[in-house]
Coordinates of C-alpha atoms in Angstrom, one line a residue:
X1 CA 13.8 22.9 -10.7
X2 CA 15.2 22.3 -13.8
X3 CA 14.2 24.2 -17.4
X4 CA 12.4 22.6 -19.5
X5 CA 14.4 19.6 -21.4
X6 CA 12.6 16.4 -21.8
X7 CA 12.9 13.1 -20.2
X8 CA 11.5 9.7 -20.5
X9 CA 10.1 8.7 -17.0
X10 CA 9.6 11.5 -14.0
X11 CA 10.2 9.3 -10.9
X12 CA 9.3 10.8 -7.7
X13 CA 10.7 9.3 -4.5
X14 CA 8.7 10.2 -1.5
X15 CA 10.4 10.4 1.9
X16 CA 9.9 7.0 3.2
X17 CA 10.9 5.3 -0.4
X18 CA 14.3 6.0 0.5
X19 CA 15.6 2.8 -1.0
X20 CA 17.9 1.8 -4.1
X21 CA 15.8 -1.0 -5.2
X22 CA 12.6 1.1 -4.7
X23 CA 10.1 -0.4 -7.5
X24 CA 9.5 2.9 -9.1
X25 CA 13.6 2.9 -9.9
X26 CA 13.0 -0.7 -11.4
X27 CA 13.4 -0.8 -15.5
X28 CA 14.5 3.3 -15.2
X29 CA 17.7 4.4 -17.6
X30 CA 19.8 6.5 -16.2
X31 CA 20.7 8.5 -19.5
X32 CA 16.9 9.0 -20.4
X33 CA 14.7 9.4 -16.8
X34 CA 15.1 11.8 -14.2
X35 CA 14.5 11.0 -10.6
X36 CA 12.7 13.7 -8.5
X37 CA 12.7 14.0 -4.6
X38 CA 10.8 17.1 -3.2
X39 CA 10.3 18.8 1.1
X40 CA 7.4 20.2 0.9
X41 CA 5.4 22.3 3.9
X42 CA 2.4 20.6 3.3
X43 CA 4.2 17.1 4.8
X44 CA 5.6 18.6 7.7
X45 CA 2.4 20.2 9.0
X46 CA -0.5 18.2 8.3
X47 CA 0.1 16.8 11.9
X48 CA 2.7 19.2 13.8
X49 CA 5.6 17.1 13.8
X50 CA 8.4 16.6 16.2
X51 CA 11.4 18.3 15.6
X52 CA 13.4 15.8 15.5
X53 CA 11.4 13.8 13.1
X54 CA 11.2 16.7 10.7
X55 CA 15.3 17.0 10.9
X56 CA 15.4 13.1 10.2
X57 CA 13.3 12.7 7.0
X58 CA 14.8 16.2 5.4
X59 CA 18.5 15.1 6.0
X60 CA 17.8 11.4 5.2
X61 CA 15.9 12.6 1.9
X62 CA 19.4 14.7 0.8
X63 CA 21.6 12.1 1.9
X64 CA 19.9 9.6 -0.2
X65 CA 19.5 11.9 -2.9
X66 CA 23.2 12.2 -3.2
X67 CA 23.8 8.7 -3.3
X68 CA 21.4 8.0 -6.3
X69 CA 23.5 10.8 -7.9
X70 CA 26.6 9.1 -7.0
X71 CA 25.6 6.1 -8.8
X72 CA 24.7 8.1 -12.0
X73 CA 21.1 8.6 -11.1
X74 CA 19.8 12.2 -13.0
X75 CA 18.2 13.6 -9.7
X76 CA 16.2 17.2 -9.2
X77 CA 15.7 17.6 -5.4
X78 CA 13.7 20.6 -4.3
X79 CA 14.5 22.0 -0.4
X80 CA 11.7 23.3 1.5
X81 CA 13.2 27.2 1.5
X82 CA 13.8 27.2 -2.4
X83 CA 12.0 29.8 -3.4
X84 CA 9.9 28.4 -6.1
X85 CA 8.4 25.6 -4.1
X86 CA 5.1 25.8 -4.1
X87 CA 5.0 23.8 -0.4
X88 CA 3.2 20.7 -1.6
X89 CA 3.0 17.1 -3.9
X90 CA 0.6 18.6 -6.2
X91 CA 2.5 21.4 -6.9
X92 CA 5.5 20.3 -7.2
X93 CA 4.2 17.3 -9.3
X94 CA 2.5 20.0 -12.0
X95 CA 5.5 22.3 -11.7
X96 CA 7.9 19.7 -13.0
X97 CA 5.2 18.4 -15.7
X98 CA 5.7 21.3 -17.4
X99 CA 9.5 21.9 -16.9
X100 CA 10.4 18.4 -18.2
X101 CA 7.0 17.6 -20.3
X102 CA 7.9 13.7 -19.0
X103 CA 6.2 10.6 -21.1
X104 CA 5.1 9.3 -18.0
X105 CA 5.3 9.8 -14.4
X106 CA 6.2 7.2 -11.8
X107 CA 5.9 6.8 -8.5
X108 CA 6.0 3.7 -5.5
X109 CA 2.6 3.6 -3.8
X110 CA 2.8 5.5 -0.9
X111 CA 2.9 5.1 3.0
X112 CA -0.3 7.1 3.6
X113 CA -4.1 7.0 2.7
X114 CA -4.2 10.6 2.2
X115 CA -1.3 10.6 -0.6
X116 CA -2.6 7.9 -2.3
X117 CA -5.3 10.1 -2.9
X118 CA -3.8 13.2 -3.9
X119 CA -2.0 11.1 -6.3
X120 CA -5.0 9.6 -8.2
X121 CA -5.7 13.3 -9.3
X122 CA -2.0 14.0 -10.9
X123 CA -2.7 12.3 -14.6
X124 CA -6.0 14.9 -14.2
X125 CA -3.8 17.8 -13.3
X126 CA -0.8 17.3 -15.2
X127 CA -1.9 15.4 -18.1
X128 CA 0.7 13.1 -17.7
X129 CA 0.1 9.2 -17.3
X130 CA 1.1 8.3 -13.8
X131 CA 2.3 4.8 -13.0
X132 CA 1.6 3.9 -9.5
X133 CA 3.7 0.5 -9.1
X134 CA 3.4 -1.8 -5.7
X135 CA 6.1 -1.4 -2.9
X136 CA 8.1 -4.6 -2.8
X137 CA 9.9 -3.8 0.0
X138 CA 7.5 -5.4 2.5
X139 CA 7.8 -9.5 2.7
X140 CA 4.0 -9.8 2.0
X141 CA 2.0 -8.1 -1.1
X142 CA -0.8 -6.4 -0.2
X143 CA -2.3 -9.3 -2.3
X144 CA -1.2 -11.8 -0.2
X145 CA -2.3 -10.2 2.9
X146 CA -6.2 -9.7 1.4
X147 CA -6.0 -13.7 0.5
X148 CA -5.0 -14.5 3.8
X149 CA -7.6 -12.4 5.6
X150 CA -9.9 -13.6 2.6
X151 CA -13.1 -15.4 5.1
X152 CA -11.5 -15.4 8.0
X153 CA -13.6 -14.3 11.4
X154 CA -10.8 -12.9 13.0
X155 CA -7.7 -11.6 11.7
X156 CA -5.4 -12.3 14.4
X157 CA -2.0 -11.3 14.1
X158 CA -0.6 -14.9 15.7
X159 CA -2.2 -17.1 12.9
X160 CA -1.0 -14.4 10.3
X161 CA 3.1 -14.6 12.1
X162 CA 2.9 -18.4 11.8
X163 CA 2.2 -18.4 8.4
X164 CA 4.8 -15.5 7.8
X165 CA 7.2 -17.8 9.4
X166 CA 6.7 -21.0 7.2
X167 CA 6.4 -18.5 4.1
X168 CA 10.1 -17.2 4.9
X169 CA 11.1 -20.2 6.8
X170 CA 12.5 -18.0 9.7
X171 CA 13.4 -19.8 12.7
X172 CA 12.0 -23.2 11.3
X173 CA 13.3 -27.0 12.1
X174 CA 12.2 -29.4 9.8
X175 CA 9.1 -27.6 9.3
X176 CA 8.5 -26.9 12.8
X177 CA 9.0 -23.8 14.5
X178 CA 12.8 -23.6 16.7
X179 CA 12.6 -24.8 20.4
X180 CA 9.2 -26.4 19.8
X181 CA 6.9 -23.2 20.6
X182 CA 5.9 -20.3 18.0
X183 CA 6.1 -17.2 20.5
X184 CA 8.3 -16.9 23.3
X185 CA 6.4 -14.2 25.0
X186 CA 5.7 -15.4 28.3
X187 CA 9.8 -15.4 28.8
X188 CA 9.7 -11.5 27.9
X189 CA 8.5 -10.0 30.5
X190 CA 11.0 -9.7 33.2
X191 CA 11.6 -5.8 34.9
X192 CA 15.0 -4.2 34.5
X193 CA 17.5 -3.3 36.9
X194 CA 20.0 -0.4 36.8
X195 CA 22.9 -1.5 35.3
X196 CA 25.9 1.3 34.8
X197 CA 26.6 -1.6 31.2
X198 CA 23.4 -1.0 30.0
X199 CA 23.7 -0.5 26.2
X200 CA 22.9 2.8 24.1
X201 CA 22.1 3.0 20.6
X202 CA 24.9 4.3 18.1
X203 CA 24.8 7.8 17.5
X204 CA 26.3 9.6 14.8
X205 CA 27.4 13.1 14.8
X206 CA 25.8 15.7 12.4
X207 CA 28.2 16.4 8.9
X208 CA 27.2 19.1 6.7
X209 CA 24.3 17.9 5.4
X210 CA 22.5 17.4 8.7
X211 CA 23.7 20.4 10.2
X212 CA 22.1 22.6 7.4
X213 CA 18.7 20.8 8.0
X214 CA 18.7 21.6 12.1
X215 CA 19.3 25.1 11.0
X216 CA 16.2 25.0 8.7
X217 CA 14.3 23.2 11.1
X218 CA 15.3 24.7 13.9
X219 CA 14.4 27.9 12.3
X220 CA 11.0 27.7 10.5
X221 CA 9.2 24.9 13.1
X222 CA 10.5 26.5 16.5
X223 CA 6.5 26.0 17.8
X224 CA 6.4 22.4 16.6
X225 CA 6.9 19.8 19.8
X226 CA 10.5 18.5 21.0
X227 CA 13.5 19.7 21.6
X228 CA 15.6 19.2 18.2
X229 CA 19.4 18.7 20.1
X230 CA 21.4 16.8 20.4
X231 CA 20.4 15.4 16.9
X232 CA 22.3 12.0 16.9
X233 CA 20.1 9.8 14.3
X234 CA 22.0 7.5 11.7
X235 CA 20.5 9.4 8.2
X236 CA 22.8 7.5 5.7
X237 CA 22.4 3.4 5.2
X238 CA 25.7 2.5 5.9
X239 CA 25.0 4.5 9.4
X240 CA 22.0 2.8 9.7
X241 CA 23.2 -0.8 9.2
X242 CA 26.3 -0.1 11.9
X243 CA 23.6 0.8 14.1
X244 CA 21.9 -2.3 14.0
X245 CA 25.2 -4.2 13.6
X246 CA 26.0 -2.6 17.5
X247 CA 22.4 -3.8 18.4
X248 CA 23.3 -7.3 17.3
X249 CA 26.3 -7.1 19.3
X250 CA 25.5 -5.4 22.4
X251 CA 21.9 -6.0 23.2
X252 CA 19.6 -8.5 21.0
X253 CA 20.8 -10.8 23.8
X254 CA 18.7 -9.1 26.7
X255 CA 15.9 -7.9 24.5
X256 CA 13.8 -10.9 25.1
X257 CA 14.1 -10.7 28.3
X258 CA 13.7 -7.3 29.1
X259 CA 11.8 -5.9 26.0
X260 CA 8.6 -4.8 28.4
X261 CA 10.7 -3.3 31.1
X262 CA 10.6 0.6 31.6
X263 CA 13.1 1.9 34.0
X264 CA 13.8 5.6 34.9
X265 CA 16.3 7.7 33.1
X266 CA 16.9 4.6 30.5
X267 CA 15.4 5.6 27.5
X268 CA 16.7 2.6 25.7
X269 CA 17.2 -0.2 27.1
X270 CA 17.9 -3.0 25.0
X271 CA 15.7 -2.1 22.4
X272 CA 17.6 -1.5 18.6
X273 CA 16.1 1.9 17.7
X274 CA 15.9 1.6 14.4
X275 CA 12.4 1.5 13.5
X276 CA 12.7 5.0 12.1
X277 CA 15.8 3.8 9.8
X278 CA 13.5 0.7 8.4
X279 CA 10.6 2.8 8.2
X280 CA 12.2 5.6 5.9
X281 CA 13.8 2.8 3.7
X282 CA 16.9 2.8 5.3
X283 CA 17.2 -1.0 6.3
X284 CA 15.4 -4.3 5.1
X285 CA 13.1 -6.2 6.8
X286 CA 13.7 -9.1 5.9
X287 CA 17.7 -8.8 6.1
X288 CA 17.2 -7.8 9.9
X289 CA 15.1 -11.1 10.7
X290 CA 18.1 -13.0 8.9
X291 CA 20.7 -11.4 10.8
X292 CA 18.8 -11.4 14.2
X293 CA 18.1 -15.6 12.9
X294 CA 21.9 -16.2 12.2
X295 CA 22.8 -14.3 15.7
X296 CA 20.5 -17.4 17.4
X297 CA 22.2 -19.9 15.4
X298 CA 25.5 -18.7 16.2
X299 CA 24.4 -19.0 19.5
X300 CA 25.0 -15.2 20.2
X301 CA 21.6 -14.5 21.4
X302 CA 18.7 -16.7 23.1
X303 CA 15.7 -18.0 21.2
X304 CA 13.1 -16.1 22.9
X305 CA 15.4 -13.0 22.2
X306 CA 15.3 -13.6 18.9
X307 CA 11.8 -15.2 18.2
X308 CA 10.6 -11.5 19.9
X309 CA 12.3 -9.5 17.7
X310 CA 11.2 -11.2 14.6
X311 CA 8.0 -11.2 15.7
X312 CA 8.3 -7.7 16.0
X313 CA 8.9 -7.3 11.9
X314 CA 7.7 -10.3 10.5
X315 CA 4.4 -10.6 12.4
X316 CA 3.3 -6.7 13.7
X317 CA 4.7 -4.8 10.9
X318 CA 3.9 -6.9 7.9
X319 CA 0.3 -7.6 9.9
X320 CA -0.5 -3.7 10.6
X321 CA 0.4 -2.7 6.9
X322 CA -1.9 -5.7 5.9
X323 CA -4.7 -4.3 8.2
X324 CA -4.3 -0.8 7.1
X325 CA -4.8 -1.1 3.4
X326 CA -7.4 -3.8 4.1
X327 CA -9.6 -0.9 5.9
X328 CA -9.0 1.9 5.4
X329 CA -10.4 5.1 4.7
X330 CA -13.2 4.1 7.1
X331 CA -11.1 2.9 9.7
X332 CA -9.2 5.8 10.8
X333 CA -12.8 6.8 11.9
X334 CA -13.6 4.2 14.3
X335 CA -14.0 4.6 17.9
X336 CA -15.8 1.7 19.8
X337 CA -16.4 3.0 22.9
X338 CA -17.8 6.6 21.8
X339 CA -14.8 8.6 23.4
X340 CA -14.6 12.4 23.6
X341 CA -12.1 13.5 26.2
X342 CA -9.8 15.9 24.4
X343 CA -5.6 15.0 24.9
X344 CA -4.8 16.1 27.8
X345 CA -2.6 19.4 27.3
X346 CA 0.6 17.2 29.6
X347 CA 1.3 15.1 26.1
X348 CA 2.8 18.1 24.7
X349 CA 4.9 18.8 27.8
X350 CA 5.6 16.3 30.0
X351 CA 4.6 18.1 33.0
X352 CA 2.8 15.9 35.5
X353 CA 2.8 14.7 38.5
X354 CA 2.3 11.0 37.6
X355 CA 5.6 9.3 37.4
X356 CA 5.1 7.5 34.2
X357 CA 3.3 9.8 32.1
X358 CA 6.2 12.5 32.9
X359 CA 8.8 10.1 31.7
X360 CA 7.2 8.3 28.6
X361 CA 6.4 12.0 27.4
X362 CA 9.4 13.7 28.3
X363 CA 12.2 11.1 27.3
X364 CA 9.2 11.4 23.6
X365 CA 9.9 15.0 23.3
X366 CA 13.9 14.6 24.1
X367 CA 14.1 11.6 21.4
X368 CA 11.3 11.5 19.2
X369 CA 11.1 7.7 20.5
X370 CA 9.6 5.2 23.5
X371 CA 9.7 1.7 23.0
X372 CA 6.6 -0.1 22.6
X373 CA 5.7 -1.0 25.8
X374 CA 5.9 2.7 26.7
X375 CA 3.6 4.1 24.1
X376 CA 0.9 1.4 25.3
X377 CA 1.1 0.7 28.8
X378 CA 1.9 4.3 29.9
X379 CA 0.1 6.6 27.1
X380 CA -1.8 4.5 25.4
X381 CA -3.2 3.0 28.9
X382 CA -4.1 6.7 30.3
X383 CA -5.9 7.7 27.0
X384 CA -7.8 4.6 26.8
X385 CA -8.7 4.5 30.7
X386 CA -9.4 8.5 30.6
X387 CA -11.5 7.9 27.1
X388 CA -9.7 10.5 25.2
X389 CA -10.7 10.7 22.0
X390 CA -8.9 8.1 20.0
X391 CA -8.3 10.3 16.5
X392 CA -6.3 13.1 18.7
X393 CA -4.6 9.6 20.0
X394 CA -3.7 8.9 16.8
X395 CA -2.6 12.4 15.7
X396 CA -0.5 12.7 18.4
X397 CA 1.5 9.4 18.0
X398 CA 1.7 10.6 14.1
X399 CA 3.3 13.8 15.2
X400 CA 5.1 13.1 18.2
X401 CA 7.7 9.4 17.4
X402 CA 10.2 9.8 14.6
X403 CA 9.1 6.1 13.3
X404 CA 5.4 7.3 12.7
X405 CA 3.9 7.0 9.4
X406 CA 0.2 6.1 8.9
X407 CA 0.1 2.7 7.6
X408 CA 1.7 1.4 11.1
X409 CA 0.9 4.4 13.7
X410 CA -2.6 4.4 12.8
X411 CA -3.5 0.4 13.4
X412 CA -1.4 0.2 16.6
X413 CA -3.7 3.2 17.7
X414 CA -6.8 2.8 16.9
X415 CA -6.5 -1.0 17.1
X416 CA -4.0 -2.0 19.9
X417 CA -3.6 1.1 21.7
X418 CA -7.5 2.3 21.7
X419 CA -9.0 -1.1 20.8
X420 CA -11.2 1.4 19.0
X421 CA -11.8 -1.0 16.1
X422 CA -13.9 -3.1 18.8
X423 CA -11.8 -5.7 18.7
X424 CA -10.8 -6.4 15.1
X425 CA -7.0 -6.2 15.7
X426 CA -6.8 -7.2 19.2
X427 CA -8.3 -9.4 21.5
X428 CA -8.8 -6.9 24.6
X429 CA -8.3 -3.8 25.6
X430 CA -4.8 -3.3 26.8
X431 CA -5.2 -1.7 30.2
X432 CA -4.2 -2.0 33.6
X433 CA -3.9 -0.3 37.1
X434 CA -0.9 1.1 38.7
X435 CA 0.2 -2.5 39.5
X436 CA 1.1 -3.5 36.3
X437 CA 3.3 -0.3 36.1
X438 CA 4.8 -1.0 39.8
X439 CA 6.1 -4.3 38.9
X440 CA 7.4 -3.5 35.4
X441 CA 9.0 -0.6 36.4
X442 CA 10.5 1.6 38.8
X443 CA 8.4 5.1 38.5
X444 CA 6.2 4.6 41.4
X445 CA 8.7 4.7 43.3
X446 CA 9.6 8.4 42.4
X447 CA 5.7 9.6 42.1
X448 CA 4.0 12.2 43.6
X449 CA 1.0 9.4 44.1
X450 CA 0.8 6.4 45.8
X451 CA 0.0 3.1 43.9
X452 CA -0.7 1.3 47.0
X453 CA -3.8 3.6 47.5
X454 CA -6.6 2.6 45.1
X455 CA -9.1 5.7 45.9
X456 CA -8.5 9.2 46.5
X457 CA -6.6 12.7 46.0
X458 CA -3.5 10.9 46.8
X459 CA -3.9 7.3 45.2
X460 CA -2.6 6.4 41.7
X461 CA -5.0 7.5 39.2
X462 CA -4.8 4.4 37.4
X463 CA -6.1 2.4 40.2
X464 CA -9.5 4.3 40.0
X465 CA -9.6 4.7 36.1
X466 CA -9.0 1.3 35.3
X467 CA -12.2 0.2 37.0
X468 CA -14.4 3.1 35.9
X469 CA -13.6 1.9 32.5
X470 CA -14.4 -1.9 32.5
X471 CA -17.7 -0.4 34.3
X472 CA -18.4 2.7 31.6
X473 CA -17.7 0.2 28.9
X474 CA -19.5 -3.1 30.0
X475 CA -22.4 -2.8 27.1
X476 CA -19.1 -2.9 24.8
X477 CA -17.1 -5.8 26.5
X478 CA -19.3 -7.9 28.7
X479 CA -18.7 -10.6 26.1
X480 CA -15.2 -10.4 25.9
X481 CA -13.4 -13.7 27.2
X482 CA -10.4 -12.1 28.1
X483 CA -12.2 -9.9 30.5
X484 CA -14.3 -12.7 32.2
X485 CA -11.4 -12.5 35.6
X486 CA -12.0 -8.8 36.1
X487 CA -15.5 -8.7 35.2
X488 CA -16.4 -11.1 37.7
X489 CA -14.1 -9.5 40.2
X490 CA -15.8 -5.8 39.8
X491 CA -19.2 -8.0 40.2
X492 CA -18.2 -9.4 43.8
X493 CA -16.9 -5.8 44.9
X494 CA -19.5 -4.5 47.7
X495 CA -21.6 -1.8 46.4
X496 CA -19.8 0.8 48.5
X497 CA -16.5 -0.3 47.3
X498 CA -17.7 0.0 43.7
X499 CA -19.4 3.8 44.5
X500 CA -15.9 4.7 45.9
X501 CA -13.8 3.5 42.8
X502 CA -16.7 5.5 40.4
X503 CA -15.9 8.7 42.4
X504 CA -12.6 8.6 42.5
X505 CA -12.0 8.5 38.7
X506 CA -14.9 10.8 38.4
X507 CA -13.2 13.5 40.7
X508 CA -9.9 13.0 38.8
X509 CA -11.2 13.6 35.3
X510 CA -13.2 16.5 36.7
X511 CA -9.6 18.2 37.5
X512 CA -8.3 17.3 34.1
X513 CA -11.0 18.4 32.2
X514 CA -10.7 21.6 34.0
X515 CA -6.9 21.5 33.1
X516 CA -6.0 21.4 36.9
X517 CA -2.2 20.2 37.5
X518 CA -2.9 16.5 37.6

């Protein structure tokens, strides 16, 4: 830290504000304010996080650090082993107060509940005026998403994409939305096929830098989930941007298509992989939609390719942040259908005999990613039907996916994943039986149970599960239109048939509760 001179403005970056138009650099002199970027214990541990993530926000944080410098930016960066470092925001914050006795202190709202918190204390502790300014980075103001939600009875992410897509004119003719339709979904979901041209992300090799951090990491959070090599992440924006420059080029075209496929051994697919690059600050929203709109016009990719991916950005990431400021802190608490099943221990390794689970949790420790359909088909799916308590849900998806912060994990959790909000972010509950895995993917095949078999030792859990649940939870969703088909299908099931399902899931949660090899 640096001795005590002066400055105008403190400005602390956090790790996810890793941006040069950042608002809290907007109006800053670079003569008069210093900038001030800190790794502190406190953020890697509050949920154990994955290696991998850990190694990717430290040597993102120092690369950008150096480029602010590089562009005459004053900048004190504290590293997690200096020996002063007091190991957390408040510390550090109050630490260099004093040092540099700053006029004011500013910093970009952050990502998380729990820091914004923290952070309405620092004028108390430091006796420094702190300046908490909006982050511009997303394409709707959390203004603009409370007037939209303003007296609506449902807050439905469609009506709120349409509206993003008039409001940025993205994929718009004349006022009317490309092709004639607003979402392409129903043409997106098509199962994969093995293909030795399927395309891979763009990996960069480790410089300096990033080799220091994995020796850090590697070093002081050994116990923490994942394995932390190969280490191939883009942590520079020029790498980032050539990474979704090769996605562009080599795979937009098929994610449409194929973006709910799951297929053995292909972690990828022909998803982009940069969620953790735009999440950290990396990359621009808005700038991906218009590159992903301009591949369309240029006829390089198909609409529904295209319309997806937007849809992806524009509509679920702008509409979870929205949802997540609107609701919280009460919301991280909710859990609809009273759930209490603790994770079950195979998150952390992997090791299970169901087909699925074993790959979306092992290719998650190996990468610190799964696509989305992954994450809520296959574990999101299992913790729902198993009612596992959705808060260690949510803690685990925090820890465990390099992408995770709490404004969009903790909505896709508790209200996609869990539909532990009752409903307020999704329609349903998204769950199924082993035959929606069979026919978007290939790991039955390869499973040490049988989907075919719907009850008993030897039949996929799912089968069982996924009517024990629509039967445990009827008081909850007997209303639900969506759920009218199954409903009515449970109801014309024969009383034996019904007794036998019941059992079935009953005998296989007694196993896992007793941590038997399931």
């Amino acid at each position: 830290m640096t001795t005590k001179t002066g400055c105008r403005h403190l400005i602390l970056i956090l790790g996810d504000q890793l941006t040069p138009a950042i608002s809290s650099l907007l109006g800053a002199d670079r003569e008069r304010d210093r900038v001030m970027m800190v790794e502190v214990q406190e953020e890697t541990t509050y949920v154990r996080h994955h290696k991998k993530k850990i190694a990717f926000v430290l040597s993102a944080m120092r690369h950008f650090a150096r480029e602010l410098r590089e562009d005459g930016w004053q900048v004190d960066y504290v590293k997690l082993d200096d020996d002063a470092n007091t190991g957390s925001f408040r510390g550090e914050v109050a630490r260099a107060c004093a040092a540099l006795a700053p006029e004011t202190l500013i910093v970009t709202e952050p990502g998380e509940w729990r820091v914004r918190a923290d952070i309405s204390s620092w004028q108390e502790l430091t006796g420094v005026p702190v300046e908490l300014r909006e982050d511009t980075r997303f394409i709707i103001s959390g203004a603009g998403f409370r007037a939209w939600a303003a007296d609506r009875k449902q807050l439905r992410m469609e009506h709120f994409y349409r509206e993003m897509r008039l409001k940025t004119d993205l994929l718009m003719e004349n006022g009317k939305p490309a092709g004639g339709k607003w979402n392409y979904d129903a043409d997106n979901r098509k199962p994969a096929r093995t293909d030795l041209f399927m395309p891979q992300p763009a990996r960069c090799s480790p410089d300096e830098i990033t080799r220091e951090v994995l020796d850090l990491v590697g070093a002081r959070f050994g116990d923490h989930v994942g394995t932390l090599e190969p280490f191939w992440f883009a942590v520079t924006r020029r790498d980032a941007e050539a990474a979704f420059d090769l996605f562009l080029k080599e795979a937009l075209a098929g994610f449409g298509t194929y973006q709910d496929a799951m297929l053995t051994g292909e972690k990828f697919l022909y998803h982009s992989v940069i969620s953790a690059y735009l999440n950290a600050g990396l990359l621009d929203p808005l700038d991906l939609c218009r590159k992903v709109e301009a591949a369309y016009e240029k006829g390089n990719a198909p609409l529904n390719a295209a319309e997806g991916y937007i849809r992806q950005i524009l509509g679920w990431r702008e509409y979870v942040r929205g949802i997540y400021w609107l609701k919280m802190p009460d919301y991280a608490g909710s859990n609809a259908f009273g759930a209490s099943r603790s994770l079950p221990g195979f998150y952390w390794t992997g090791e299970t005999g169901m087909r699925c689970l074993a790959e979306a949790v092992g290719q998650t420790i190996e990468e610190a990613y799964a696509h989305h359909i992954q994450r809520l088909m296959i574990t999101g799916n299992f913790a729902l039907l198993a009612g596992v308590d959705p808060h260690e849900v949510h803690e685990w998806y925090l820890a465990v996916y390099a992408d995770a912060y709490e404004w969009v994990e903790l909505p896709n959790t508790i209200g996609m994943s869990q539909f532990a909000d009752g409903g307020l972010l999704a329609s349903k509950p998204y769950v199924s039986s082993g035959n929606y895995i069979n026919k978007m993917s290939d790991y039955c095949g390869d499973c040490s149970y049988d989907v075919r078999l719907k009850t008993g030792k030897a039949a996929c859990p799912f089968n069982a599960l996924y009517w024990a649940f629509l039967e445990r939870n009827r008081d909850v969703l007997k209303g639900n239109p969506r759920l009218g088909q199954p409903y009515a299908t449970w109801n014309r099931m024969a009383p034996e048939k019904q007794a036998e399902y019941l059992e079935s899931a009953a005998n296989f949660l007694e196993r896992l509760d007793r941590n038997e090899s399931v």
